[in-house]
Short mmCIF file of C-alpha atoms in Angstrom, two decimals:
data_model
loop_
_atom_site.label_atom_id
_atom_site.label_comp_id
_atom_site.label_asym_id
_atom_site.label_seq_id
_atom_site.Cartn_x
_atom_site.Cartn_y
_atom_site.Cartn_z
CA MET A 1 -22.87 27.91 -9.52
CA SER A 2 -20.63 28.20 -12.53
CA GLY A 3 -17.84 26.99 -10.24
CA GLY A 4 -19.07 23.44 -10.80
CA ASP A 5 -18.29 23.77 -14.49
CA SER A 6 -14.90 25.36 -13.94
CA THR A 7 -13.77 22.65 -11.54
CA GLY A 8 -14.56 19.73 -13.84
CA GLY A 9 -10.83 19.21 -14.25
CA TRP A 10 -10.39 19.05 -10.49
CA GLY A 11 -12.98 16.30 -10.29
CA GLY A 12 -10.71 14.28 -12.61
CA ALA A 13 -7.72 14.98 -10.38
CA ILE A 14 -9.57 13.68 -7.34
CA ALA A 15 -10.56 10.54 -9.24
CA GLN A 16 -6.94 10.13 -10.34
CA GLU A 17 -5.76 10.33 -6.73
CA ASP A 18 -8.28 7.65 -5.80
CA ASP A 19 -6.90 5.60 -8.69
CA CYS A 20 -3.35 6.18 -7.38
CA ASP A 21 -4.31 4.64 -4.05
CA ASP A 22 -5.85 1.64 -5.80
CA ILE A 23 -2.91 0.76 -8.06
CA ARG A 24 -2.06 -2.93 -7.92
CA ILE A 25 0.55 -4.13 -10.40
CA GLN A 26 2.29 -7.48 -10.55
CA VAL A 27 5.35 -7.25 -12.75
CA ARG A 28 8.62 -8.99 -13.51
CA LEU A 29 11.53 -6.61 -12.97
CA SER A 30 13.65 -5.82 -16.00
CA SER A 31 17.35 -4.91 -16.10
CA VAL A 32 17.86 -6.81 -12.84
CA ASP A 33 21.16 -6.24 -11.03
CA GLU A 34 22.03 -9.80 -10.05
CA LEU A 35 24.53 -8.62 -7.40
CA VAL A 36 21.70 -6.77 -5.62
CA LEU A 37 19.17 -9.53 -6.33
CA ILE A 38 21.26 -11.94 -4.25
CA SER A 39 20.17 -10.07 -1.10
CA VAL A 40 16.47 -10.15 -2.06
CA ASN A 41 14.07 -12.79 -0.74
CA VAL A 42 10.42 -13.65 -1.33
CA ASN A 43 8.18 -11.41 0.83
CA ASP A 44 10.82 -8.65 1.02
CA HIS A 45 9.49 -5.10 0.71
CA LEU A 46 11.19 -2.99 -1.97
CA GLU A 47 10.93 0.78 -2.32
CA ILE A 48 9.38 1.91 -5.60
CA GLN A 49 10.90 5.18 -6.79
CA LYS A 50 11.38 7.30 -9.86
CA ASN A 51 14.94 7.25 -11.18
CA GLU A 52 15.45 9.64 -14.08
CA ALA A 53 12.95 8.48 -16.74
CA SER A 54 12.18 5.09 -15.22
CA ILE A 55 10.54 3.55 -12.17
CA VAL A 56 12.78 1.23 -10.15
CA ALA A 57 12.59 -1.18 -7.23
CA ILE A 58 15.17 -0.53 -4.51
CA LYS A 59 16.49 -2.55 -1.58
CA ASN A 60 18.83 -0.95 0.95
CA GLY A 61 19.49 2.00 -1.35
CA LYS A 62 20.46 -0.17 -4.34
CA ILE A 63 18.42 -0.65 -7.50
CA VAL A 64 17.22 -4.23 -7.91
CA GLY A 65 15.61 -3.62 -11.29
CA ALA A 66 13.28 -1.47 -13.36
CA ILE A 67 9.50 -1.62 -13.68
CA ALA A 68 8.42 -2.34 -17.26
CA SER A 69 4.64 -2.29 -17.37
CA ALA A 70 1.84 -0.67 -19.31
CA ASP A 71 1.00 1.11 -16.04
CA VAL A 72 4.38 2.89 -15.72
CA ILE A 73 3.09 6.22 -17.05
CA LYS A 74 0.26 6.26 -14.50
CA LEU A 75 2.67 5.15 -11.76
CA LYS A 76 5.07 8.00 -12.63
CA LYS A 77 2.24 10.56 -12.48
CA CYS A 78 1.11 9.23 -9.12
CA ILE A 79 4.65 9.29 -7.70
CA ASP A 80 5.07 12.85 -9.01
CA SER A 81 1.87 13.83 -7.17
CA GLY A 82 3.28 12.54 -3.88
CA HIS A 83 2.02 8.97 -3.66
CA GLN A 84 4.38 6.29 -2.35
CA TYR A 85 4.51 2.63 -3.35
CA VAL A 86 5.98 -0.61 -2.12
CA GLY A 87 6.83 -3.72 -4.09
CA ILE A 88 6.55 -7.07 -2.34
CA VAL A 89 8.66 -9.85 -3.84
CA VAL A 90 6.34 -12.70 -4.82
CA GLU A 91 8.79 -14.77 -6.86
CA LYS A 92 12.55 -14.96 -7.25
CA ASP A 93 14.25 -17.55 -9.43
CA ASP A 94 17.39 -17.65 -11.59
CA GLY A 95 17.80 -13.89 -11.99
CA LYS A 96 14.06 -13.35 -12.32
CA CYS A 97 12.19 -11.27 -9.75
CA VAL A 98 8.42 -10.72 -9.74
CA ILE A 99 6.94 -8.08 -7.43
CA SER A 100 3.47 -6.92 -6.51
CA ILE A 101 3.23 -3.13 -6.32
CA SER A 102 0.67 -1.29 -4.21
CA ALA A 103 0.24 2.11 -2.59
CA ILE A 104 1.51 2.85 0.90
CA LYS A 105 -1.52 4.33 2.64
#
């Protein structure tokens, strides 16, 4: 019965995984590559991946821009634990690109 006490940390990990599946972030991309952004349209699906120390949105293997959000640390941890995310373009205007990020389930 002492196993319940020793696995308290695992209970947190399970909750974190549930949280990883429930991530919903709407964010304006930073450091946008305007040459790549030209090929992006509203409703396009962008891959969300870790690139060195940052999280980036990718289309056709090219980085569109970086994710700058208070949730980046959590997103990095979730990606490191094997979760995958997609960013759907909700707005694109004059070098600005806003995406909605959610888990691929």
